[in-house]
XYZ file of C-alpha atoms in Angstrom:
661
model
C 0.000 0.000 0.000
C 1.447 3.346 -1.122
C 1.359 6.130 1.477
C 0.101 9.568 0.424
C -0.138 12.977 2.188
C -3.959 12.892 1.953
C -4.397 9.492 3.638
C -6.877 9.829 6.522
C -5.605 9.534 10.086
C -5.303 6.006 11.486
C -6.502 4.795 14.879
C -2.922 4.768 16.094
C -2.533 8.409 15.017
C -5.662 9.408 16.981
C -4.249 7.742 20.105
C -0.856 9.405 19.643
C -2.490 12.814 19.109
C -4.353 12.622 22.426
C -1.245 11.229 24.183
C 0.855 14.180 22.960
C -1.805 16.677 24.135
C -2.030 14.934 27.528
C 1.747 15.178 27.889
C 2.180 18.750 26.633
C -1.015 20.446 27.846
C -2.339 18.233 30.620
C -5.456 17.269 28.669
C -7.289 14.782 30.918
C -10.801 13.443 31.539
C -11.953 17.001 32.347
C -11.704 17.727 28.607
C -13.636 16.414 25.639
C -12.441 16.081 22.056
C -14.948 17.480 19.557
C -12.785 16.284 16.675
C -9.406 15.062 15.482
C -8.829 15.037 11.732
C -6.014 15.117 9.223
C -4.563 18.601 8.876
C -4.346 18.394 5.107
C -1.090 19.829 3.749
C -1.537 22.977 1.629
C -2.952 22.152 -1.795
C 0.168 23.470 -3.522
C 2.355 21.159 -1.396
C 0.213 18.117 -2.230
C 0.337 18.941 -5.936
C 4.140 19.216 -5.779
C 4.508 15.964 -3.802
C 5.857 12.912 -5.641
C 5.926 9.209 -4.693
C 8.743 8.588 -2.270
C 8.904 12.176 -0.983
C 8.757 12.460 2.821
C 5.303 12.872 4.369
C 4.715 15.028 7.437
C 1.611 13.974 9.338
C -0.386 16.557 11.273
C -3.654 16.381 13.164
C -6.031 19.306 13.581
C -7.827 19.064 16.918
C -10.788 20.837 18.514
C -11.333 20.213 22.222
C -12.977 21.921 25.167
C -12.718 21.903 28.925
C -16.011 20.896 30.507
C -15.641 22.904 33.715
C -15.025 26.258 32.018
C -16.461 25.514 28.535
C -13.277 27.039 27.031
C -12.465 25.872 23.507
C -9.005 25.201 22.078
C -7.735 24.377 18.618
C -4.460 22.480 18.363
C -2.208 21.361 15.544
C -0.204 18.274 16.502
C 2.772 17.248 14.376
C 2.776 13.444 14.535
C 6.030 13.185 12.583
C 8.018 15.331 15.053
C 5.950 14.338 18.137
C 5.150 17.965 19.038
C 2.297 20.421 19.486
C 2.771 23.085 16.817
C -0.056 25.335 17.974
C -2.454 25.580 20.923
C -5.031 28.340 20.488
C -7.865 29.463 22.728
C -10.939 30.293 20.609
C -13.416 32.439 22.560
C -17.133 32.724 21.882
C -17.653 29.501 19.927
C -19.340 26.140 20.605
C -17.820 23.036 18.982
C -19.935 20.328 17.368
C -21.934 17.981 19.571
C -20.737 14.379 19.747
C -22.187 10.872 19.791
C -20.760 10.294 23.300
C -22.721 13.291 24.582
C -25.880 12.114 22.806
C -25.749 8.805 24.709
C -24.602 10.407 27.984
C -27.567 12.794 27.797
C -30.022 9.937 27.219
C -28.676 8.125 30.333
C -28.626 11.303 32.449
C -32.224 12.191 31.558
C -33.460 8.682 32.422
C -31.829 8.977 35.857
C -32.970 12.552 36.616
C -35.695 12.682 39.348
C -37.340 15.845 37.945
C -37.564 14.281 34.480
C -38.970 11.092 35.985
C -41.582 13.134 37.865
C -42.601 15.145 34.772
C -43.089 11.893 32.849
C -44.918 10.219 35.748
C -47.424 13.103 35.748
C -48.229 12.102 32.160
C -48.308 8.387 33.029
C -45.170 7.634 30.996
C -42.560 5.031 32.015
C -39.127 6.685 31.739
C -37.596 3.414 30.463
C -39.769 3.591 27.327
C -38.516 7.077 26.399
C -35.832 8.001 23.877
C -34.192 11.308 24.846
C -33.045 12.928 21.630
C -30.811 15.968 22.219
C -30.650 18.829 19.678
C -28.453 21.899 19.414
C -29.560 25.525 19.632
C -29.225 28.314 17.103
C -28.087 31.657 18.493
C -31.409 33.375 17.751
C -33.479 30.977 19.877
C -31.086 30.117 22.722
C -32.360 31.306 26.141
C -30.434 34.465 27.050
C -29.497 33.372 30.582
C -27.676 30.251 29.249
C -26.088 31.718 26.140
C -22.565 31.021 27.479
C -23.317 27.342 28.243
C -22.935 24.346 25.982
C -26.690 24.002 25.714
C -28.905 21.219 24.448
C -32.665 20.895 24.151
C -34.174 17.437 24.363
C -37.017 15.940 22.357
C -38.811 13.015 24.010
C -40.177 10.029 22.099
C -41.886 6.940 23.526
C -41.754 3.317 22.423
C -45.193 1.683 22.800
C -43.495 -1.742 22.984
C -39.840 -2.549 23.775
C -38.841 -2.910 20.084
C -41.338 -0.334 18.822
C -40.780 2.813 16.788
C -40.098 5.682 19.235
C -40.742 8.315 16.539
C -44.340 7.047 16.344
C -45.095 8.591 19.751
C -43.757 12.119 20.348
C -44.216 13.387 23.891
C -45.919 16.625 22.866
C -45.283 19.992 24.476
C -42.446 18.762 26.706
C -38.810 19.812 26.213
C -35.808 19.627 28.540
C -33.026 22.225 28.500
C -29.668 20.675 29.474
C -26.144 21.891 30.251
C -24.200 19.376 28.156
C -21.011 19.766 30.203
C -22.617 18.789 33.523
C -25.730 17.006 32.150
C -27.674 19.176 34.586
C -31.358 19.771 33.805
C -31.708 23.569 33.675
C -35.387 23.696 32.852
C -38.273 21.387 32.003
C -40.569 23.234 29.601
C -44.071 21.811 29.994
C -46.034 23.755 27.396
C -48.966 21.441 26.576
C -49.980 17.781 26.581
C -51.974 16.472 23.630
C -51.479 12.878 24.812
C -50.779 10.030 22.438
C -53.052 9.737 19.398
C -53.862 6.139 18.419
C -51.500 6.067 15.462
C -50.637 3.141 13.192
C -46.931 3.817 12.890
C -44.933 0.618 13.335
C -42.938 -0.337 10.222
C -41.374 -3.702 11.172
C -43.561 -6.556 9.808
C -43.492 -8.497 13.094
C -44.849 -5.475 14.979
C -47.404 -4.668 12.275
C -48.545 -8.279 12.103
C -48.163 -8.446 8.326
C -46.509 -11.110 6.183
C -43.859 -9.892 3.723
C -44.458 -10.557 0.010
C -43.280 -13.912 -1.322
C -43.527 -13.257 -5.071
C -40.226 -11.439 -5.645
C -37.662 -13.748 -7.263
C -33.923 -13.449 -6.467
C -31.802 -11.104 -8.580
C -28.133 -12.075 -8.573
C -25.340 -9.673 -9.535
C -22.159 -11.627 -10.216
C -18.789 -10.797 -11.761
C -17.201 -14.224 -12.316
C -13.929 -12.703 -13.589
C -13.699 -10.229 -10.720
C -14.097 -6.463 -10.672
C -12.829 -3.902 -13.200
C -11.401 -1.498 -10.615
C -8.169 -1.453 -8.623
C -7.605 -0.131 -5.101
C -4.074 0.824 -4.004
C -4.044 2.330 -0.529
C -6.412 5.290 -0.793
C -6.237 5.435 -4.610
C -8.915 3.958 -6.879
C -8.592 3.401 -10.625
C -11.454 2.432 -12.962
C -12.207 2.985 -16.678
C -9.787 5.918 -17.220
C -10.728 7.493 -13.871
C -8.358 7.787 -10.932
C -9.025 9.409 -7.556
C -8.314 9.083 -3.847
C -10.756 8.557 -1.046
C -10.560 9.918 2.489
C -12.913 10.009 5.454
C -13.316 12.404 8.363
C -15.725 13.083 11.211
C -17.337 16.120 9.580
C -17.709 15.411 5.860
C -17.701 11.615 5.921
C -16.293 10.444 2.556
C -14.040 12.897 0.675
C -12.940 12.370 -2.921
C -9.540 13.807 -3.842
C -7.456 14.313 -6.972
C -9.952 13.220 -9.604
C -8.313 12.740 -13.004
C -9.271 11.181 -16.342
C -6.828 9.315 -18.570
C -7.487 10.744 -22.039
C -5.638 8.528 -24.539
C -2.644 8.246 -22.225
C -2.711 11.828 -20.908
C -3.777 12.146 -17.260
C -5.998 15.233 -17.079
C -7.143 16.886 -13.837
C -10.868 17.307 -13.216
C -11.162 18.044 -9.479
C -8.897 18.359 -6.456
C -11.489 17.733 -3.748
C -15.216 16.858 -3.672
C -17.280 16.622 -0.481
C -20.314 17.802 1.467
C -19.436 20.865 3.530
C -22.749 21.575 5.264
C -26.302 20.338 5.630
C -29.029 22.635 6.945
C -32.461 21.248 7.818
C -34.916 23.952 8.944
C -38.354 22.787 10.045
C -40.745 25.384 8.625
C -43.052 25.492 11.640
C -42.785 28.055 14.446
C -44.924 26.160 16.974
C -43.533 25.227 20.395
C -42.520 21.710 19.362
C -40.525 22.863 16.321
C -39.354 26.500 16.450
C -35.807 25.553 17.487
C -35.652 22.528 15.159
C -33.065 23.736 12.609
C -30.298 21.181 12.261
C -26.816 21.755 10.824
C -26.096 18.053 10.602
C -22.551 18.430 9.245
C -21.366 21.450 11.266
C -23.228 20.770 14.522
C -22.730 16.986 14.626
C -20.621 15.581 11.778
C -21.719 13.374 8.896
C -18.747 11.043 9.386
C -19.625 10.406 13.032
C -23.114 9.344 11.944
C -22.124 6.973 9.142
C -23.176 3.369 9.735
C -21.849 -0.068 8.740
C -23.055 -1.286 5.351
C -24.210 -4.846 4.810
C -23.740 -6.991 1.722
C -26.957 -7.537 -0.235
C -28.924 -4.938 1.731
C -27.089 -1.653 1.262
C -24.935 -2.498 -1.770
C -25.532 -5.239 -4.338
C -22.834 -7.016 -6.338
C -19.089 -7.598 -6.001
C -18.299 -5.132 -3.228
C -15.077 -3.731 -1.803
C -15.601 -2.130 1.602
C -13.501 0.482 3.350
C -13.590 0.788 7.126
C -13.532 4.229 8.745
C -11.768 5.148 11.974
C -12.862 8.151 14.036
C -12.035 9.574 17.479
C -14.316 9.495 20.511
C -14.482 12.374 23.011
C -11.530 10.913 24.944
C -9.423 11.107 21.773
C -9.406 7.320 21.363
C -10.183 5.543 18.084
C -13.337 3.633 17.239
C -14.145 1.946 13.964
C -17.094 1.956 11.587
C -16.694 -1.333 9.746
C -17.697 -1.193 6.058
C -18.359 2.552 6.243
C -17.768 3.057 2.514
C -18.876 0.741 -0.269
C -17.022 0.613 -3.609
C -18.536 -1.243 -6.537
C -19.467 -1.044 -10.197
C -22.994 -1.249 -11.546
C -24.709 -1.874 -14.855
C -26.760 1.217 -15.735
C -28.798 0.385 -18.860
C -27.610 1.871 -22.173
C -24.577 4.119 -22.643
C -25.187 4.826 -26.320
C -27.149 3.262 -29.159
C -28.202 3.638 -32.750
C -30.079 1.344 -35.107
C -28.989 1.861 -38.718
C -31.562 0.743 -41.333
C -28.873 -1.149 -43.282
C -26.229 -2.266 -40.820
C -28.395 -2.790 -37.744
C -27.876 -1.897 -34.099
C -24.792 -0.697 -32.285
C -25.472 -0.556 -28.559
C -23.188 -0.299 -25.541
C -24.178 -1.117 -21.987
C -23.282 1.568 -19.475
C -21.150 0.764 -16.463
C -20.651 3.161 -13.567
C -18.397 3.162 -10.512
C -20.035 4.020 -7.189
C -18.624 5.316 -3.897
C -21.360 5.215 -1.254
C -21.892 5.814 2.449
C -25.009 5.901 4.640
C -25.550 8.172 7.640
C -28.236 7.885 10.320
C -29.062 11.284 11.806
C -31.444 10.432 14.678
C -34.747 9.820 12.835
C -33.475 10.404 9.282
C -31.156 8.450 6.981
C -29.040 10.054 4.276
C -27.599 7.732 1.632
C -24.779 9.318 -0.373
C -23.557 8.124 -3.771
C -20.706 9.564 -5.853
C -20.840 7.943 -9.296
C -18.262 7.999 -12.074
C -19.315 7.302 -15.660
C -17.473 6.079 -18.772
C -18.384 9.267 -20.669
C -16.466 11.503 -18.231
C -19.534 12.498 -16.160
C -19.716 12.530 -12.365
C -23.069 12.254 -10.576
C -23.710 12.976 -6.929
C -26.914 11.409 -5.637
C -28.499 11.648 -2.202
C -31.407 9.576 -0.966
C -33.339 10.594 2.120
C -35.182 7.890 4.016
C -35.896 7.027 7.645
C -38.719 8.417 9.757
C -40.336 11.836 9.576
C -40.847 13.979 12.649
C -44.555 13.992 13.494
C -46.553 15.917 16.085
C -49.872 15.323 17.843
C -52.628 17.904 17.387
C -55.110 18.896 20.096
C -58.372 17.539 18.622
C -59.497 14.899 16.155
C -60.057 16.577 12.809
C -57.483 19.325 13.436
C -55.132 20.198 10.581
C -51.915 22.176 10.342
C -51.096 24.932 7.846
C -47.399 23.994 8.121
C -47.624 20.235 7.649
C -49.515 17.235 6.279
C -51.827 15.052 8.349
C -50.194 11.604 8.180
C -51.970 9.659 10.926
C -54.717 10.040 13.483
C -54.503 13.519 15.045
C -50.862 13.769 13.839
C -49.093 15.912 11.277
C -45.589 15.900 9.815
C -44.205 19.463 9.558
C -42.889 20.753 6.242
C -39.101 21.093 6.212
C -36.157 21.470 3.876
C -32.864 19.635 3.517
C -30.205 21.974 2.129
C -26.929 20.281 1.239
C -23.870 22.292 0.302
C -21.453 20.403 -1.934
C -17.920 21.797 -1.910
C -16.567 21.268 -5.418
C -12.920 22.233 -5.830
C -12.698 21.658 -9.573
C -9.365 21.919 -11.372
C -10.272 21.625 -15.043
C -6.980 20.728 -16.759
C -5.201 22.554 -13.945
C -6.256 25.206 -11.464
C -6.303 28.361 -13.638
C -10.067 28.349 -14.136
C -12.891 30.817 -14.832
C -16.566 30.200 -14.053
C -19.081 31.161 -16.734
C -22.849 31.370 -16.166
C -24.615 30.188 -19.308
C -28.200 31.224 -20.138
C -30.353 30.168 -23.097
C -32.706 32.648 -24.729
C -34.684 32.955 -27.962
C -33.517 35.529 -30.478
C -36.080 38.214 -31.425
C -38.050 37.713 -34.622
C -36.313 39.530 -37.479
C -35.986 39.196 -41.255
C -33.151 36.702 -40.636
C -35.180 34.846 -37.956
C -38.758 35.099 -39.286
C -40.074 32.014 -37.438
C -38.466 32.911 -34.138
C -36.582 29.613 -34.214
C -33.108 30.893 -33.354
C -31.962 30.020 -29.847
C -28.836 31.669 -28.456
C -26.772 31.267 -25.323
C -25.396 34.184 -23.367
C -22.363 33.878 -21.121
C -21.708 35.874 -17.953
C -18.247 35.583 -16.435
C -18.304 35.389 -12.623
C -15.518 37.936 -12.328
C -14.992 38.444 -8.613
C -16.358 37.521 -5.201
C -18.721 40.510 -5.227
C -20.597 38.424 -7.823
C -20.015 35.149 -5.969
C -23.645 34.215 -5.222
C -25.652 32.956 -8.226
C -29.282 31.860 -8.468
C -30.781 29.251 -10.749
C -33.111 30.471 -13.512
C -35.638 28.006 -14.903
C -36.729 30.432 -17.634
C -33.156 30.622 -18.921
C -32.214 26.980 -18.241
C -29.133 28.338 -16.512
C -26.011 26.225 -16.053
C -22.507 27.017 -14.878
C -19.296 26.006 -16.623
C -15.857 25.822 -15.061
C -13.612 26.685 -17.982
C -9.873 26.715 -18.498
C -9.285 29.634 -20.900
C -5.638 28.606 -21.258
C -6.508 25.185 -22.762
C -8.553 24.957 -25.956
C -10.110 21.817 -27.414
C -9.705 20.794 -31.073
C -12.535 23.135 -32.071
C -11.123 26.247 -30.430
C -13.293 26.408 -27.302
C -11.903 26.477 -23.743
C -12.062 23.055 -22.109
C -14.755 22.951 -19.430
C -16.890 20.967 -17.023
C -20.533 21.942 -16.576
C -22.499 21.860 -13.321
C -26.014 20.616 -14.082
C -27.987 22.327 -11.301
C -30.723 19.791 -10.646
C -32.387 19.417 -7.214
C -31.953 23.097 -6.394
C -34.735 25.135 -4.832
C -35.102 28.617 -3.313
C -34.619 29.099 0.429
C -38.010 30.813 0.897
C -36.883 32.881 3.879
C -37.570 36.562 4.435
C -34.306 38.515 4.133
C -34.641 39.531 7.797
C -35.057 35.955 9.083
C -32.520 34.994 11.792
C -32.412 31.510 10.238
C -31.157 32.939 6.942
C -28.771 35.310 8.738
C -27.225 32.303 10.453
C -26.414 30.643 7.118
C -26.719 33.040 4.167
C -25.212 30.301 1.980
C -28.696 28.808 1.405
C -29.825 32.123 -0.115
C -28.239 31.258 -3.488
C -27.980 28.155 -5.667
C -24.239 28.479 -6.262
C -21.332 30.378 -4.762
C -17.924 30.760 -6.361
C -14.909 31.611 -4.208
C -11.178 31.829 -4.609
C -9.497 28.726 -3.208
C -7.978 29.024 0.273
C -6.902 25.998 2.301
C -8.608 27.477 5.376
C -12.044 28.015 3.761
C -13.980 24.803 4.333
C -17.266 25.386 6.160
C -19.728 27.795 4.494
C -21.902 28.345 7.594
C -18.745 28.970 9.648
C -16.273 26.748 11.488
C -18.601 26.615 14.508
C -22.281 26.816 13.516
C -23.492 25.407 16.866
C -25.248 28.223 18.786
C -24.170 30.677 16.076
C -26.003 33.889 15.186
C -24.303 34.397 11.811
C -21.563 32.924 9.611
C -18.918 35.554 10.444
C -16.579 32.998 12.078
C -14.891 31.957 8.824
C -18.058 31.378 6.760
C -19.230 32.468 3.312
C -20.005 36.111 4.231
C -16.490 36.571 5.606
C -14.846 34.859 2.622
C -16.421 37.014 -0.071
C -16.062 40.334 1.793
C -12.642 41.003 0.216
C -14.024 40.671 -3.354
C -11.112 38.580 -4.681
C -10.613 38.098 -8.409
C -12.128 34.871 -9.822
C -10.846 35.044 -13.399
C -8.068 32.606 -14.288
C -7.804 31.552 -10.633
C -8.044 28.416 -8.513
C -11.779 28.531 -7.764
C -14.119 26.512 -5.543
C -17.817 25.989 -6.257
C -20.346 25.636 -3.429
C -23.514 24.086 -4.803
C -26.695 24.298 -2.716
C -29.197 21.526 -3.449
C -31.440 19.113 -1.627
C -35.042 18.273 -0.833
C -37.929 20.687 -0.392
C -40.007 18.303 1.681
C -43.730 18.948 1.532
C -44.510 15.868 3.613
C -46.676 13.064 2.189
C -48.861 10.445 3.840
C -46.940 7.848 1.809
C -43.751 8.929 3.603
C -45.272 7.492 6.814
C -44.442 5.567 8.974
C -41.119 5.022 7.164
C -40.172 6.996 4.110
C -39.476 5.396 0.707
C -36.187 6.934 -0.401
C -36.570 10.418 -1.872
C -33.850 10.611 -4.531
C -32.149 13.745 -5.802
C -28.890 14.381 -7.648
C -26.734 16.796 -9.591
C -24.138 16.190 -12.309
C -20.734 17.412 -13.389
C -20.455 16.860 -17.138
C -17.591 17.469 -19.549
C -18.409 20.383 -21.865
C -15.792 20.566 -24.603
C -13.312 18.938 -22.221
C -12.938 16.166 -24.815
C -12.881 16.529 -28.588
C -15.669 13.944 -29.029
C -17.578 11.286 -27.084
C -14.856 9.753 -24.863
C -16.707 6.425 -24.590
C -16.509 5.365 -28.263
C -14.172 2.562 -27.217
C -16.600 1.126 -24.647
C -16.737 -2.640 -25.245
C -19.594 -4.470 -26.905
C -21.368 -6.769 -24.471
C -19.964 -10.281 -24.734
C -23.330 -12.079 -24.976
C -24.380 -13.000 -28.505
C -27.872 -11.487 -28.527
C -26.639 -7.986 -27.634
C -25.065 -7.469 -31.044
C -27.283 -9.342 -33.462
C -25.966 -9.582 -37.030
C -27.930 -7.494 -39.522
C -30.401 -9.435 -41.675
C -31.174 -7.625 -44.944
C -34.747 -6.380 -44.962
C -35.386 -7.449 -41.350
C -35.447 -5.636 -38.013
C -32.197 -5.769 -36.096
C -32.289 -8.066 -33.075
C -34.695 -10.924 -32.370
C -38.108 -10.929 -34.010
C -40.754 -9.476 -31.772
C -38.216 -7.967 -29.397
C -36.719 -5.188 -31.476
C -36.331 -2.023 -29.480
C -37.855 -3.449 -26.306
C -35.897 -2.363 -23.236
C -37.280 -5.404 -21.397
C -35.255 -7.650 -23.680
C -32.066 -6.464 -21.997
C -33.224 -8.198 -18.837
C -32.333 -11.575 -20.345
C -28.654 -10.704 -20.296
C -28.341 -11.580 -16.649
C -28.668 -15.277 -17.491
C -25.610 -15.224 -19.736
C -22.681 -14.218 -17.543
């Protein structure tokens, strides 16, 4: 296995990091680690690095002292066994952690006041799931603004293995000091009881028999897989890239390149999810503070789960384990956190010639996937690489919606959908921010906004047929924020003006802005002020190694994004022409809740694409192989339809292929 400067930290490196900080700064059990992650070397240093060059390993650490709530950032040099920096950061709250989530659940169960509040409602404390959430700065109670503060949702299981999210304890919230696990206040606002809902989803609990009429579907690759894994590097069908994993972003894809007839051409330096914002659009007592920053306030990597063969990924799978730190700075492992495999994806290209018959190529794609469970919701993430040079990023949302009891039978809510007896699921949005550091044939790039529009009717265009495109160069960070236009079918191209294709146009990759939607917040809303990044579809910034988190380094309990977030980055109006640029694409799910999403949600699937636009001189998949089975390339019969009689052109016919491996 070849070592590389971007390899994620190992378990041993986590342990050594915390040992060095214990030795040098007396970090003991009175502290908690919010995070330890690879301090990535500067991009320029990584690009200059060659196999065999020395590698200096550094960890970037965020930790806080429970007694005083003071936060420190540290850089630990693991190569020289030294602390390079130790910095007190005032006025911020680090991400919450899984350890605290579980500690809070235990502390609430044992708290006499909590037990008494539940007893008054006739609820057994052992049946309750205590689900702690973070506060935004606009809704945090003033007297506890300087605490590490949680608010706790309560959910009840009707039976020991039952669905807790079926039975919200309405109108009851607990405010907790997360450092001491002290209950600061029990807010008892109302009690609408427990509606008689039908919200179990496991067949045994529902008393239903699963279907028996679905026949097995086997995916086999008898000659093995078409990809190669060497350390953190993956190679498949002209693509090469590296994969990393950290507590905050989960999977990270580095150094994406495409082998174009023997020339390795850069496409992207780093692709990841930098933030996820989930505001519940309901200002009632049960929901007004329910705005989650799942990446910045918790960490997508921390919430990734182990994948299982045949359930989560189908086919010949290679798994990668992930190692992350706990709050004591010790390693723990997520086995099979990332799934690598290739998939058949119907037709890549096809034409039926009247004389010579059909030429058709099956499409293969390479998939990097990870699944995260964020309390009630699941997010399934797929980065897919295609033979034609395209990259697709797909997200599926599943899991269980938040629901809320209403006071009376027959009540409805203006901010949600009735999904069960006397229960509604509030409308909400899932905003994801993809950080796309594209380097199209190098890092001297310019972003161009491309609009389509009809030309006016003139003598030369009498039928009004002519359609033109208009290009707007995103020149500087004053113009950084861009909004999608449906009327103009707007797209954005990352061009390299210094490299022209065979036909004289700058080589480019295009962002296809699907799954975008407007924020729908009043400009004065504190929710929007906290993360202005959701106010546009796309942001373009000049690359800086230190600019990673668009809602700020520390969005927990934040009022705005001034602590190293988007507003701060673009304030200096840097030039964006012929520069190393980063795209921040805002997309996701505008979730107007459905009854069919209850009691467990069929996956809601959204995606966006990065597609070559004049990056190649023609279709780069012309050399894709014909399928080996005889009936996929039927010989032409003069005067007859290509293919088998009665099956010509039927997509269903392709299904037979699976019998002929």
